[in-house]
mmCIF file of C-alpha atoms in Angstrom:
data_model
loop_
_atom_site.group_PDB
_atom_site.id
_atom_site.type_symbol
_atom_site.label_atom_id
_atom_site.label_comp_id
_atom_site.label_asym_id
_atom_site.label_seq_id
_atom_site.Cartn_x
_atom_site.Cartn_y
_atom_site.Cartn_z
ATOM 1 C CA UNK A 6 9.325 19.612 -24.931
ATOM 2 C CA UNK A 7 10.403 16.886 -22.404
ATOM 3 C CA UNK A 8 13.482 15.008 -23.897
ATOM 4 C CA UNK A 9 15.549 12.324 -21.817
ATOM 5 C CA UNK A 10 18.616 10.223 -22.702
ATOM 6 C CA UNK A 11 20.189 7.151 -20.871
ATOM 7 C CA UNK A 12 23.204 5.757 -21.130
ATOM 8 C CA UNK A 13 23.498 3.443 -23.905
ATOM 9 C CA UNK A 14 23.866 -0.358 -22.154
ATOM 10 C CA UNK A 15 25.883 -1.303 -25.187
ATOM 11 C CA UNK A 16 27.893 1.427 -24.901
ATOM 12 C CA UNK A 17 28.792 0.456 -20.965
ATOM 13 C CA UNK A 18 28.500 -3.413 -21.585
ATOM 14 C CA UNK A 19 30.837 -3.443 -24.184
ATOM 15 C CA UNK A 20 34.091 -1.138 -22.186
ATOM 16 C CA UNK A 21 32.961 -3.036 -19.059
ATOM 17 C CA UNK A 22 33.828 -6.700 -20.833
ATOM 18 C CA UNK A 23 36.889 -5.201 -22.429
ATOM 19 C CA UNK A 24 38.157 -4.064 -19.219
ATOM 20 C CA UNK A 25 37.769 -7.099 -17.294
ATOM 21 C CA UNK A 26 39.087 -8.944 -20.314
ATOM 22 C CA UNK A 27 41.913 -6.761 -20.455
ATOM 23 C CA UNK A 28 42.660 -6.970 -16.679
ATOM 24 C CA UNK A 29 42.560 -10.253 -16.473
ATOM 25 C CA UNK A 30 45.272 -10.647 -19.187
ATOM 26 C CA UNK A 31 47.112 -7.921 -17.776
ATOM 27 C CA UNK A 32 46.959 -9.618 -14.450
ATOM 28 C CA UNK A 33 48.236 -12.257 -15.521
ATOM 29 C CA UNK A 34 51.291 -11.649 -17.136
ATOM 30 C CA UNK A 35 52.520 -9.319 -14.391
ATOM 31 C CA UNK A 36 51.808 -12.542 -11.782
ATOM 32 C CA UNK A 37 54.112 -14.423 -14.442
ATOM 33 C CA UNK A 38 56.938 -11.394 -14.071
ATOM 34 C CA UNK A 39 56.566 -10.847 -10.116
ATOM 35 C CA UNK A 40 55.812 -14.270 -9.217
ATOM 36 C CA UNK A 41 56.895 -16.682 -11.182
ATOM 37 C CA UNK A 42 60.369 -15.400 -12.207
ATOM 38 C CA UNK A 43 61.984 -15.958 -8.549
ATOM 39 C CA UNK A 44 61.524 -19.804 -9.099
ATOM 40 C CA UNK A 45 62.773 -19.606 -12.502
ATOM 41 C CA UNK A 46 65.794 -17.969 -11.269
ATOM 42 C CA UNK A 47 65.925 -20.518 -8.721
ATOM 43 C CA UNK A 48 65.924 -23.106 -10.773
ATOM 44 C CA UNK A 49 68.332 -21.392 -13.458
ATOM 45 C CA UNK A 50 71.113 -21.212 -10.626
ATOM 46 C CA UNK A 51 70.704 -24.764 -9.387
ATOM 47 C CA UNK A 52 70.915 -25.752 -13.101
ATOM 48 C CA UNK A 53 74.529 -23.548 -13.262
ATOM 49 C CA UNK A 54 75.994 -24.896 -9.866
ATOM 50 C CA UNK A 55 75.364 -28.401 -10.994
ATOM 51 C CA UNK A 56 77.230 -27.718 -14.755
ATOM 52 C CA UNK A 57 79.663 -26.129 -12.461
ATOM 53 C CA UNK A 58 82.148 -23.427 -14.442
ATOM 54 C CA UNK A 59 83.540 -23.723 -18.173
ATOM 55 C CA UNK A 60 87.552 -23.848 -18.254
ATOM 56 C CA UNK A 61 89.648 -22.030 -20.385
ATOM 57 C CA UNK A 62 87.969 -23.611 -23.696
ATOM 58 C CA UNK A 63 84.308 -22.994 -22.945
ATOM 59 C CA UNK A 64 83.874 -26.440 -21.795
ATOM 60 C CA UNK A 65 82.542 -27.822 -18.712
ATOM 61 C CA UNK A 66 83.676 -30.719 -16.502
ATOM 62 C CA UNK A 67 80.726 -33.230 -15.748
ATOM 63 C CA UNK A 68 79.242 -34.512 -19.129
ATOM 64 C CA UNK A 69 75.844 -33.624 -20.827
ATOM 65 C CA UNK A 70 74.833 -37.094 -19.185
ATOM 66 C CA UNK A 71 75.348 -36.764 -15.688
ATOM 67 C CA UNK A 72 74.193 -33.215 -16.238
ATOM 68 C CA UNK A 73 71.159 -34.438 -16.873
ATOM 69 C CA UNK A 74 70.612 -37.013 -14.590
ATOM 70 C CA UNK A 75 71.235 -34.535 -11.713
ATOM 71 C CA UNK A 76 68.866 -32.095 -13.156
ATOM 72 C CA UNK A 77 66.569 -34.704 -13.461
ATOM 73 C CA UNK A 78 67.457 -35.956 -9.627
ATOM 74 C CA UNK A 79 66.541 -32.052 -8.891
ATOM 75 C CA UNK A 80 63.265 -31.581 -10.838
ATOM 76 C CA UNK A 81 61.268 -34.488 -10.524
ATOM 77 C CA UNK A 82 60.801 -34.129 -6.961
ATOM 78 C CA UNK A 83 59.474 -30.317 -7.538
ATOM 79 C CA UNK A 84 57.187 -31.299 -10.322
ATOM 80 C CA UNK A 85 59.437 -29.501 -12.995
ATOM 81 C CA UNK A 86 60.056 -30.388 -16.728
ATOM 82 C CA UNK A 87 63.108 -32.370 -17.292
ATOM 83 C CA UNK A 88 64.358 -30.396 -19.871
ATOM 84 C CA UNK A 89 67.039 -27.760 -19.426
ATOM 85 C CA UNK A 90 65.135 -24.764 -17.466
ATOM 86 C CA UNK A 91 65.569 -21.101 -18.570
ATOM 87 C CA UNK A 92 68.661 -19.493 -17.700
ATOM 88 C CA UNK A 93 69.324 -15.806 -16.740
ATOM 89 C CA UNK A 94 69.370 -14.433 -20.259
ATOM 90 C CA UNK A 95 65.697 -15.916 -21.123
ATOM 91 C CA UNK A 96 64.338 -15.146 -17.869
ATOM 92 C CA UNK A 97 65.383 -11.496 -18.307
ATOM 93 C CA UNK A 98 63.809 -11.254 -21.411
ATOM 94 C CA UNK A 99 60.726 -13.366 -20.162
ATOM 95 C CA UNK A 100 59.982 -11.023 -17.379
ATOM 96 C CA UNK A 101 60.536 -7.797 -19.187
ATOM 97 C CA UNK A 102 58.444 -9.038 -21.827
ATOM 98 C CA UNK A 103 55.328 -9.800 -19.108
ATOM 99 C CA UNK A 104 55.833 -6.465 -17.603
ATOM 100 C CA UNK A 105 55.413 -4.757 -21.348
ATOM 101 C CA UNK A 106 52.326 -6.831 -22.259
ATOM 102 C CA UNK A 107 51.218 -6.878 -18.542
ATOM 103 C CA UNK A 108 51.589 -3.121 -18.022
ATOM 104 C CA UNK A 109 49.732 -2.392 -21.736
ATOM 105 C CA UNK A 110 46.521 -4.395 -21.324
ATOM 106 C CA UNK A 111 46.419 -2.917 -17.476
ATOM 107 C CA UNK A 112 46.187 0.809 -18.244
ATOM 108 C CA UNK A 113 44.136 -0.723 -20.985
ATOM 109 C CA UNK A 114 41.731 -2.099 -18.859
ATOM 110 C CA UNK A 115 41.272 0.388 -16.423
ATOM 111 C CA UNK A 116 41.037 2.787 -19.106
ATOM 112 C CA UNK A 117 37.655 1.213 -20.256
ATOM 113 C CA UNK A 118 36.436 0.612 -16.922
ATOM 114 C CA UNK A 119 37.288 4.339 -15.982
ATOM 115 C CA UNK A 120 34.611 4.908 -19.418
ATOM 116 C CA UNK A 121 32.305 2.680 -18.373
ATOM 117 C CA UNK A 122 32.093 2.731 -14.726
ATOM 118 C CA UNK A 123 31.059 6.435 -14.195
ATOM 119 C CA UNK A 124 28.407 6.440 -16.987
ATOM 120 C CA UNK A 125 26.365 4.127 -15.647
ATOM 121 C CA UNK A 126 23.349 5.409 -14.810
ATOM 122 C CA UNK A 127 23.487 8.717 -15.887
ATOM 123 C CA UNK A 128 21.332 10.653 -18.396
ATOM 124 C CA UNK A 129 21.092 13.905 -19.865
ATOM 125 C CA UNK A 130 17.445 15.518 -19.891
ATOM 126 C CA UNK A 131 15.526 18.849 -21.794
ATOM 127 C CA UNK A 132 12.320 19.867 -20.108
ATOM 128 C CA UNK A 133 10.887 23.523 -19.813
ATOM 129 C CA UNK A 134 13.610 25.150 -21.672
ATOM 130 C CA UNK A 135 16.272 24.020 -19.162
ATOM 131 C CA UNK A 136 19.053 21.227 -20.472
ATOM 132 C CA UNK A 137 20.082 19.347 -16.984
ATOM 133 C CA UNK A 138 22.423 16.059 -16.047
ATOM 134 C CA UNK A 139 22.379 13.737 -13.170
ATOM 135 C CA UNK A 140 25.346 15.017 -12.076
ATOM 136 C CA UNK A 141 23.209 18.816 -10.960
ATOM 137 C CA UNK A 142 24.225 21.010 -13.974
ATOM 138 C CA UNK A 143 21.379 22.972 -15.179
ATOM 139 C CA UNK A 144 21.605 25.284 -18.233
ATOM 140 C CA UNK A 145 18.677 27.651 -19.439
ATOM 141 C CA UNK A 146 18.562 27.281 -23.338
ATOM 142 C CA UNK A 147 18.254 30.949 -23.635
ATOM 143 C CA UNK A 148 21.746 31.375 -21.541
ATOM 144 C CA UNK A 149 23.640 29.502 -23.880
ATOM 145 C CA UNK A 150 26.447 30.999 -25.524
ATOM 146 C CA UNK A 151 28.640 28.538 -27.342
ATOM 147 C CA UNK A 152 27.633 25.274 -28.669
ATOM 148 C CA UNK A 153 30.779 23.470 -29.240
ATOM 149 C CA UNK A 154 30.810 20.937 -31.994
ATOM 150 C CA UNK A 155 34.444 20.433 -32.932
ATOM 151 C CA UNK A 156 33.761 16.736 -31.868
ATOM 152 C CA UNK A 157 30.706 16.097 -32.655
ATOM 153 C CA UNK A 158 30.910 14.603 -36.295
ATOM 154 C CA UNK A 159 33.254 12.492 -35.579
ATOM 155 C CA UNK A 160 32.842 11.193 -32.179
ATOM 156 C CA UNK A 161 29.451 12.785 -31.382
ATOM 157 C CA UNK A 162 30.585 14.816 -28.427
ATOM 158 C CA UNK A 163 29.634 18.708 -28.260
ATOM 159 C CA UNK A 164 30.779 21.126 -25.357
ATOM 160 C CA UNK A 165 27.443 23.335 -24.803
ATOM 161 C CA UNK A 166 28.366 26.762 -22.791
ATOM 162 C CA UNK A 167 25.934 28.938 -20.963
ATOM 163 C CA UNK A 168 25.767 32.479 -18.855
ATOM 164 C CA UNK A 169 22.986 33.111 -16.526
ATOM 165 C CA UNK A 170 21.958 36.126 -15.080
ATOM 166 C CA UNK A 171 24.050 35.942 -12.312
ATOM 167 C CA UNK A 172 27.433 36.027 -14.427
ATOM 168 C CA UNK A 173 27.441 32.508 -13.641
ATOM 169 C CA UNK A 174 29.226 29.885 -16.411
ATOM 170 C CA UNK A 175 27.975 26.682 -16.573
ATOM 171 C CA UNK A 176 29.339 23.887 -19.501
ATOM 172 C CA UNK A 177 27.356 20.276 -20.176
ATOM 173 C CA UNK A 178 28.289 17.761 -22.534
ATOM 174 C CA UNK A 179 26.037 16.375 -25.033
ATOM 175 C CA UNK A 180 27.151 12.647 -25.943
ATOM 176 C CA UNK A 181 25.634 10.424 -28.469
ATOM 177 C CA UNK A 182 28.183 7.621 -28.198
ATOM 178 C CA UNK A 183 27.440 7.459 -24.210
ATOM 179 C CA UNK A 184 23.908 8.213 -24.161
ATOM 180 C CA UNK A 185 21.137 7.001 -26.467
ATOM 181 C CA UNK A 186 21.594 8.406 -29.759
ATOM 182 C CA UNK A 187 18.093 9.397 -31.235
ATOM 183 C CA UNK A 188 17.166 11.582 -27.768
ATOM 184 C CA UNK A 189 20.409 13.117 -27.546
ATOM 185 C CA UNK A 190 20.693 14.215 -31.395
ATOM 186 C CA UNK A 191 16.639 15.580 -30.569
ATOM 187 C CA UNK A 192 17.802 17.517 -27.348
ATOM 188 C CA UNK A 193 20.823 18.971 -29.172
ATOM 189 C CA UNK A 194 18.578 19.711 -32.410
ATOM 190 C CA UNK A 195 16.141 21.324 -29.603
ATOM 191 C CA UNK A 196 19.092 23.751 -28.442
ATOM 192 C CA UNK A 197 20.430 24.775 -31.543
ATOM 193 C CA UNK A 198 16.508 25.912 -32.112
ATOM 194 C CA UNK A 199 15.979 27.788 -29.219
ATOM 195 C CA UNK A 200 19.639 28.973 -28.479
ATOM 196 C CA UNK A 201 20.078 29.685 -32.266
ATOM 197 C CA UNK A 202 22.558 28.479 -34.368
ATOM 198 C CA UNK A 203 24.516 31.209 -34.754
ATOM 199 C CA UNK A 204 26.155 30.261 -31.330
ATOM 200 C CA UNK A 205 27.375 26.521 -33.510
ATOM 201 C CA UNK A 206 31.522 26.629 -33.334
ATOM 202 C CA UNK A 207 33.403 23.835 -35.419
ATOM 203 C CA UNK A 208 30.590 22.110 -36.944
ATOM 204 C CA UNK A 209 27.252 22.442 -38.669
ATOM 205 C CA UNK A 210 23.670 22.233 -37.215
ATOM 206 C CA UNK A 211 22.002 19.307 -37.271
ATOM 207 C CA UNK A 212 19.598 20.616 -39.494
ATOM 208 C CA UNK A 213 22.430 21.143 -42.146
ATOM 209 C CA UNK A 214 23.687 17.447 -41.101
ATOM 210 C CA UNK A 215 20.582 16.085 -42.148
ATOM 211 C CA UNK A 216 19.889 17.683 -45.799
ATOM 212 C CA UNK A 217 23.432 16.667 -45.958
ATOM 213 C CA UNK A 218 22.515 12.549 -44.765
ATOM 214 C CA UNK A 219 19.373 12.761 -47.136
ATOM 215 C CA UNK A 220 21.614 13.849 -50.288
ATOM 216 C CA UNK A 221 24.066 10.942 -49.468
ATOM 217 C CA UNK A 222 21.081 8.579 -49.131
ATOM 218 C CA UNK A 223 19.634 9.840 -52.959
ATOM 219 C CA UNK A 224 22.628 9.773 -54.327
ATOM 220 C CA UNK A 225 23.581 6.269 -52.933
ATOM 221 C CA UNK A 226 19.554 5.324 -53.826
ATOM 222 C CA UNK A 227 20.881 7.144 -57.396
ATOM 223 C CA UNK A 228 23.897 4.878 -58.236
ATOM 224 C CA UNK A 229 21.734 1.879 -57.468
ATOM 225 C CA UNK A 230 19.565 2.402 -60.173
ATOM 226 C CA UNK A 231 21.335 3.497 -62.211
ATOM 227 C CA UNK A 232 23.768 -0.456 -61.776
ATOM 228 C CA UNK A 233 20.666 -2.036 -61.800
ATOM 229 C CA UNK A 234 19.502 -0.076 -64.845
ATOM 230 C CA UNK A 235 22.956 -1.449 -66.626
ATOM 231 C CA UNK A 236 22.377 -4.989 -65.491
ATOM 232 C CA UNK A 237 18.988 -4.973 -67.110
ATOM 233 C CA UNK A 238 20.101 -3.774 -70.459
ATOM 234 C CA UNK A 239 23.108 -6.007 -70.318
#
């Protein structure tokens, strides 16, 4: 039996968009914090030096009115709004804020694209008894000692073990989410047959998962009739 699974292209297309969109938001807030915030501070201390220092009462000498006529003397050559700038308090906050959000969708990003990136172009392939990868591991189904399936149900990942005659170990990872999902459930439904299913940790065999899908599917197929049995006498 020759089985081979790809890499799913939604599976890569969608982590690849997320981490470029990610990135890109990322990116730019952390411009905002590194870059920006030197002119706002710049601004915020030629703001101060022309409101000059409060006395004794809190108040300051030149009036709200020729405050802002020198701030606007100040901005409107530079391009800048004509309202009061940030000061140091707001900028503060405004660049710890953009590092946060900056630093979040970042690791984010690269996150996905560390997903994506390295499964492109890989598969996972059973032919003549032997369960192989792109990446050069090779495991004789009859060598397998542990099939791993603590993950599987729930994020379709099992961990599948093997000893050759050499005293050699050798582990491979069966994905559905990565790879295409109806080869990879057949090869792993192909190595539970041949490497038996006593060697199944943490989960059941797929043969169990399916009697198990085909119950929920009657009984779902059940409770339909049975509501559009009630309908009809009602």
């Amino acid at each position: 039996m020759d089985i081979k699974a790809t890499a799913r292209k939604g599976y890569i297309t969608k982590f690849l968009l997320i981490g470029l969109v990610a990135l890109a938001i990322g990116g730019w807030h952390l411009t905002d914090a590194i870059v920006k915030a030197p002119s706002l501070r710049e601004y915020a201390d030629a703001y101060l030096e022309m409101q000059g220092p409060p006395n004794e009462n809190g108040d300051y000498m030149i009036s709200d009115g020729d405050l802002q006529e020198a701030w606007q003397a100040y901005a409107e050559p530079r391009g800048l709004s004509l309202d009061k700038p940030k000061l140091h308090d707001d900028i503060t906050f405004f660049v710890t804020y953009n590092y946060f959000i900056g630093g979040i969708f970042t690791l984010l990003g690269l996150w996905c694209l560390f997903n994506a990136l390295p499964t492109i172009g890989k598969w996972i392939k059973l032919s003549d008894g032997k369960l192989a990868s792109k990446g050069g591991v090779e495991i004789e189904l009859e060598d397998i000692t542990k099939i791993d399936k603590t993950r599987w149900e729930k994020k379709g990942i099992a961990k599948v073990s093997a000893t050759d005659a050499d005293g050699k170990s050798r582990t491979l990872i069966v994905d559905d989410l990565k790879f295409e999902r109806e080869p990879t459930d057949q090869i792993m439904a192909e190595i539970e047959r041949v490497a038996g299913v006593d060697k199944i940790i943490g989960g059941k065999s797929e043969a169990e998962y399916e009697v198990l899908k085909q119950e929920k599917e009657a009984a779902r197929l059940e409770r339909e009739q049975a509501m559009n049995q009630m309908e009809e006498e009602g």
